[in-house]
Structure formats: structure tokens, C-alpha cells
């Protein structure tokens, strides 16, 4: 019930289908980046610069929420490691978590961040393209059906 309301609200956003869909795709793309605390602000800022729908951009970011982030970050890490030369050949997850493990993680932080960023770009492009096409078609279908409803 809530999902239906959210979808209906998204489909009835003001603006053209192109601007709404571009905003949504932008949000999906930004959501693939490893900078979780900045996703919404970044997507809304870029959408406002490009005159795309800011609410749709924020909606696209919501896809990468705390419940889905482990899946997306694992995916972007694997893709980034596969794309970059050398990958993760020297990065090993510690068997036990402790001070030594935390220090190793912090020491490798910049490299991990770089792998996540590259993986986010590589995975974000097709996800954003698919999101654009999906949103655009859905908005067009929704608006067409609303315009041909029979009167009372």
C-alpha cells in the first residue's frame, strides 16, 4: 500500500518525463558512489544545476539505503577490483576484528575508496541508463492512462 502511494507520487511529479527520468537516473548513479553521507546533497545539487527534477534525483538515491548498501558496495567493490590493474591482490580481510584489523583497514582506506569509486562509476552507468529508460516509459504510460480516463 505504501509502495503504491510512493510510486504514484513519483509518477505524478511535475515536469516533463525527460527531466524527471534524468533526475532519477542521476540519483541512481550518485547512489553507487562510496560517499554515502553526501549522496542526496550531491544528486540534488547536480540536478538543480542541470535543471533536472530534484525530487526524482533524491528518489534515485533512496535506492541505496542502509538496507541495500551492503549489496551495492560489495558489487561495486568487486567490479572496481576487477577493472583496476592489480585489483585487490594485497588486500586481505582479517580473520578477526580488533585493533590490528582496524589499523589495516585504515591503512588501506584510500585504495579501498578508489576501488569503490571506480566500481561505482562502472556499475552506476548501466544502472542509471536502465533507470532512465524504466522511469521514462513508466511516466509516459501513467500519464497517457490518466489522460484517457472516461469522465463521470
PDB file of C-alpha atoms in Angstrom:
ATOM      1  CA  UNK A   1       0.000   0.000   0.000  1.00  0.00           C
ATOM      2  CA  UNK A   2       2.756   2.433   0.937  1.00  0.00           C
ATOM      3  CA  UNK A   3       4.803   1.376  -2.096  1.00  0.00           C
ATOM      4  CA  UNK A   4       1.854   2.073  -4.395  1.00  0.00           C
ATOM      5  CA  UNK A   5       1.464   5.556  -2.924  1.00  0.00           C
ATOM      6  CA  UNK A   6       5.152   6.299  -3.301  1.00  0.00           C
ATOM      7  CA  UNK A   7       5.115   5.108  -6.934  1.00  0.00           C
ATOM      8  CA  UNK A   8       2.021   7.169  -7.705  1.00  0.00           C
ATOM      9  CA  UNK A   9       3.639  10.233  -6.120  1.00  0.00           C
ATOM     10  CA  UNK A  10       6.793   9.696  -8.180  1.00  0.00           C
ATOM     11  CA  UNK A  11       4.834   9.260 -11.408  1.00  0.00           C
ATOM     12  CA  UNK A  12       2.843  12.413 -10.788  1.00  0.00           C
ATOM     13  CA  UNK A  13       5.840  14.693 -10.180  1.00  0.00           C
ATOM     14  CA  UNK A  14       5.608  17.973 -12.014  1.00  0.00           C
ATOM     15  CA  UNK A  15       7.828  18.414 -15.018  1.00  0.00           C
ATOM     16  CA  UNK A  16       8.468  16.607 -18.221  1.00  0.00           C
ATOM     17  CA  UNK A  17       9.149  12.876 -18.317  1.00  0.00           C
ATOM     18  CA  UNK A  18      12.668  13.587 -19.584  1.00  0.00           C
ATOM     19  CA  UNK A  19      13.636  15.855 -16.674  1.00  0.00           C
ATOM     20  CA  UNK A  20      12.093  13.517 -14.090  1.00  0.00           C
ATOM     21  CA  UNK A  21      13.770  10.462 -15.608  1.00  0.00           C
ATOM     22  CA  UNK A  22      17.131  12.238 -15.876  1.00  0.00           C
ATOM     23  CA  UNK A  23      16.889  13.260 -12.221  1.00  0.00           C
ATOM     24  CA  UNK A  24      16.071   9.684 -11.218  1.00  0.00           C
ATOM     25  CA  UNK A  25      18.965   8.295 -13.281  1.00  0.00           C
ATOM     26  CA  UNK A  26      21.316  10.850 -11.743  1.00  0.00           C
ATOM     27  CA  UNK A  27      20.228   9.773  -8.258  1.00  0.00           C
ATOM     28  CA  UNK A  28      20.860   6.130  -9.122  1.00  0.00           C
ATOM     29  CA  UNK A  29      24.315   6.975 -10.481  1.00  0.00           C
ATOM     30  CA  UNK A  30      25.302   9.090  -7.476  1.00  0.00           C
ATOM     31  CA  UNK A  31      23.938   6.385  -5.175  1.00  0.00           C
ATOM     32  CA  UNK A  32      26.573   3.973  -6.494  1.00  0.00           C
ATOM     33  CA  UNK A  33      29.391   6.169  -5.182  1.00  0.00           C
ATOM     34  CA  UNK A  34      31.039   5.280  -1.868  1.00  0.00           C
ATOM     35  CA  UNK A  35      30.258   8.698  -0.357  1.00  0.00           C
ATOM     36  CA  UNK A  36      27.023   7.659   1.380  1.00  0.00           C
ATOM     37  CA  UNK A  37      26.643  10.686   3.605  1.00  0.00           C
ATOM     38  CA  UNK A  38      26.731  13.020   0.592  1.00  0.00           C
ATOM     39  CA  UNK A  39      24.522  11.154  -1.902  1.00  0.00           C
ATOM     40  CA  UNK A  40      21.321  13.168  -1.599  1.00  0.00           C
ATOM     41  CA  UNK A  41      23.002  16.548  -1.368  1.00  0.00           C
ATOM     42  CA  UNK A  42      25.227  15.772  -4.358  1.00  0.00           C
ATOM     43  CA  UNK A  43      22.384  14.432  -6.522  1.00  0.00           C
ATOM     44  CA  UNK A  44      20.025  17.321  -5.710  1.00  0.00           C
ATOM     45  CA  UNK A  45      22.764  19.897  -6.291  1.00  0.00           C
ATOM     46  CA  UNK A  46      23.744  18.457  -9.679  1.00  0.00           C
ATOM     47  CA  UNK A  47      20.081  18.053 -10.668  1.00  0.00           C
ATOM     48  CA  UNK A  48      19.416  21.704  -9.859  1.00  0.00           C
ATOM     49  CA  UNK A  49      22.429  22.789 -11.941  1.00  0.00           C
ATOM     50  CA  UNK A  50      21.232  20.730 -14.893  1.00  0.00           C
ATOM     51  CA  UNK A  51      17.576  21.726 -14.383  1.00  0.00           C
ATOM     52  CA  UNK A  52      16.527  18.109 -13.851  1.00  0.00           C
ATOM     53  CA  UNK A  53      13.955  17.052 -11.290  1.00  0.00           C
ATOM     54  CA  UNK A  54      15.466  17.327  -7.811  1.00  0.00           C
ATOM     55  CA  UNK A  55      12.844  15.155  -6.086  1.00  0.00           C
ATOM     56  CA  UNK A  56      13.404  12.402  -8.636  1.00  0.00           C
ATOM     57  CA  UNK A  57      17.167  12.668  -8.031  1.00  0.00           C
ATOM     58  CA  UNK A  58      16.622  12.229  -4.298  1.00  0.00           C
ATOM     59  CA  UNK A  59      14.295   9.294  -5.015  1.00  0.00           C
ATOM     60  CA  UNK A  60      17.004   7.621  -7.087  1.00  0.00           C
ATOM     61  CA  UNK A  61      19.445   7.966  -4.206  1.00  0.00           C
ATOM     62  CA  UNK A  62      16.996   6.311  -1.792  1.00  0.00           C
ATOM     63  CA  UNK A  63      17.515   3.043  -3.669  1.00  0.00           C
ATOM     64  CA  UNK A  64      20.925   2.855  -1.973  1.00  0.00           C
ATOM     65  CA  UNK A  65      19.741   2.993   1.614  1.00  0.00           C
ATOM     66  CA  UNK A  66      21.276   1.321   4.685  1.00  0.00           C
ATOM     67  CA  UNK A  67      19.430  -1.928   3.915  1.00  0.00           C
ATOM     68  CA  UNK A  68      20.671  -2.208   0.324  1.00  0.00           C
ATOM     69  CA  UNK A  69      24.080  -0.544   0.745  1.00  0.00           C
ATOM     70  CA  UNK A  70      25.968  -3.740   1.698  1.00  0.00           C
ATOM     71  CA  UNK A  71      24.815  -5.392  -1.540  1.00  0.00           C
ATOM     72  CA  UNK A  72      25.656  -2.369  -3.695  1.00  0.00           C
ATOM     73  CA  UNK A  73      29.014  -1.726  -2.032  1.00  0.00           C
ATOM     74  CA  UNK A  74      30.029  -5.375  -2.325  1.00  0.00           C
ATOM     75  CA  UNK A  75      29.089  -5.277  -6.004  1.00  0.00           C
ATOM     76  CA  UNK A  76      30.916  -2.004  -6.699  1.00  0.00           C
ATOM     77  CA  UNK A  77      33.981  -3.235  -4.804  1.00  0.00           C
ATOM     78  CA  UNK A  78      34.150  -6.461  -6.827  1.00  0.00           C
ATOM     79  CA  UNK A  79      33.673  -4.604 -10.114  1.00  0.00           C
ATOM     80  CA  UNK A  80      36.235  -1.933  -9.190  1.00  0.00           C
ATOM     81  CA  UNK A  81      38.767  -4.560  -8.140  1.00  0.00           C
ATOM     82  CA  UNK A  82      38.217  -6.450 -11.399  1.00  0.00           C
ATOM     83  CA  UNK A  83      38.598  -3.321 -13.537  1.00  0.00           C
ATOM     84  CA  UNK A  84      41.664  -1.831 -11.865  1.00  0.00           C
ATOM     85  CA  UNK A  85      45.090  -3.267 -12.635  1.00  0.00           C
ATOM     86  CA  UNK A  86      46.321  -5.344  -9.732  1.00  0.00           C
ATOM     87  CA  UNK A  87      42.856  -5.407  -8.191  1.00  0.00           C
ATOM     88  CA  UNK A  88      42.903  -6.473  -4.582  1.00  0.00           C
ATOM     89  CA  UNK A  89      45.919  -8.748  -4.756  1.00  0.00           C
ATOM     90  CA  UNK A  90      47.378  -7.453  -1.499  1.00  0.00           C
ATOM     91  CA  UNK A  91      44.159  -6.567   0.321  1.00  0.00           C
ATOM     92  CA  UNK A  92      43.106  -9.345   2.673  1.00  0.00           C
ATOM     93  CA  UNK A  93      40.177  -9.185   5.065  1.00  0.00           C
ATOM     94  CA  UNK A  94      41.325 -10.012   8.603  1.00  0.00           C
ATOM     95  CA  UNK A  95      40.004 -13.206  10.208  1.00  0.00           C
ATOM     96  CA  UNK A  96      39.248 -11.412  13.494  1.00  0.00           C
ATOM     97  CA  UNK A  97      38.213  -7.837  14.100  1.00  0.00           C
ATOM     98  CA  UNK A  98      40.413  -5.950  16.517  1.00  0.00           C
ATOM     99  CA  UNK A  99      42.801  -3.035  16.724  1.00  0.00           C
ATOM    100  CA  UNK A 100      45.174  -4.615  14.194  1.00  0.00           C
ATOM    101  CA  UNK A 101      42.328  -5.207  11.752  1.00  0.00           C
ATOM    102  CA  UNK A 102      41.099  -1.633  12.176  1.00  0.00           C
ATOM    103  CA  UNK A 103      44.596  -0.257  11.579  1.00  0.00           C
ATOM    104  CA  UNK A 104      44.984  -2.386   8.426  1.00  0.00           C
ATOM    105  CA  UNK A 105      41.610  -1.176   7.162  1.00  0.00           C
ATOM    106  CA  UNK A 106      42.552   2.471   7.785  1.00  0.00           C
ATOM    107  CA  UNK A 107      45.937   1.964   6.144  1.00  0.00           C
ATOM    108  CA  UNK A 108      44.247   0.568   3.011  1.00  0.00           C
ATOM    109  CA  UNK A 109      41.393   3.103   3.161  1.00  0.00           C
ATOM    110  CA  UNK A 110      42.460   5.272   0.217  1.00  0.00           C
ATOM    111  CA  UNK A 111      42.898   2.249  -2.041  1.00  0.00           C
ATOM    112  CA  UNK A 112      39.564   0.766  -0.943  1.00  0.00           C
ATOM    113  CA  UNK A 113      37.886   4.125  -1.568  1.00  0.00           C
ATOM    114  CA  UNK A 114      39.443   4.292  -5.048  1.00  0.00           C
ATOM    115  CA  UNK A 115      38.271   0.740  -5.859  1.00  0.00           C
ATOM    116  CA  UNK A 116      34.737   1.603  -4.655  1.00  0.00           C
ATOM    117  CA  UNK A 117      34.725   4.832  -6.684  1.00  0.00           C
ATOM    118  CA  UNK A 118      35.796   3.146  -9.920  1.00  0.00           C
ATOM    119  CA  UNK A 119      33.371   0.294  -9.305  1.00  0.00           C
ATOM    120  CA  UNK A 120      30.619   2.815  -8.604  1.00  0.00           C
ATOM    121  CA  UNK A 121      31.223   4.568 -11.905  1.00  0.00           C
ATOM    122  CA  UNK A 122      31.364   1.331 -13.890  1.00  0.00           C
ATOM    123  CA  UNK A 123      28.195  -0.086 -12.295  1.00  0.00           C
ATOM    124  CA  UNK A 124      26.469   3.275 -11.998  1.00  0.00           C
ATOM    125  CA  UNK A 125      26.390   3.994 -15.735  1.00  0.00           C
ATOM    126  CA  UNK A 126      24.319   0.955 -16.799  1.00  0.00           C
ATOM    127  CA  UNK A 127      22.113   1.215 -13.703  1.00  0.00           C
ATOM    128  CA  UNK A 128      21.437   4.890 -14.450  1.00  0.00           C
ATOM    129  CA  UNK A 129      20.708   4.180 -18.117  1.00  0.00           C
ATOM    130  CA  UNK A 130      18.288   1.389 -17.210  1.00  0.00           C
ATOM    131  CA  UNK A 131      16.693   3.609 -14.557  1.00  0.00           C
ATOM    132  CA  UNK A 132      16.220   6.406 -17.069  1.00  0.00           C
ATOM    133  CA  UNK A 133      14.520   4.160 -19.624  1.00  0.00           C
ATOM    134  CA  UNK A 134      12.355   2.492 -16.962  1.00  0.00           C
ATOM    135  CA  UNK A 135      11.243   5.790 -15.380  1.00  0.00           C
ATOM    136  CA  UNK A 136      10.635   7.491 -18.727  1.00  0.00           C
ATOM    137  CA  UNK A 137       8.444   4.682 -20.041  1.00  0.00           C
ATOM    138  CA  UNK A 138       6.574   4.340 -16.758  1.00  0.00           C
ATOM    139  CA  UNK A 139       5.831   8.069 -16.619  1.00  0.00           C
ATOM    140  CA  UNK A 140       4.630   8.094 -20.221  1.00  0.00           C
ATOM    141  CA  UNK A 141       2.316   5.111 -19.649  1.00  0.00           C
ATOM    142  CA  UNK A 142       0.977   6.599 -16.412  1.00  0.00           C
ATOM    143  CA  UNK A 143       0.275   9.994 -17.962  1.00  0.00           C
ATOM    144  CA  UNK A 144      -1.301   8.504 -21.071  1.00  0.00           C
ATOM    145  CA  UNK A 145      -3.665   6.375 -18.970  1.00  0.00           C
ATOM    146  CA  UNK A 146      -4.612   9.350 -16.817  1.00  0.00           C
ATOM    147  CA  UNK A 147      -5.372  11.481 -19.860  1.00  0.00           C
ATOM    148  CA  UNK A 148      -7.743   8.966 -21.459  1.00  0.00           C
ATOM    149  CA  UNK A 149      -9.817   8.142 -18.380  1.00  0.00           C
ATOM    150  CA  UNK A 150     -13.508   8.293 -19.103  1.00  0.00           C
ATOM    151  CA  UNK A 151     -15.450  11.068 -17.419  1.00  0.00           C
ATOM    152  CA  UNK A 152     -18.118  10.546 -14.716  1.00  0.00           C
TER     153      UNK A 152
END
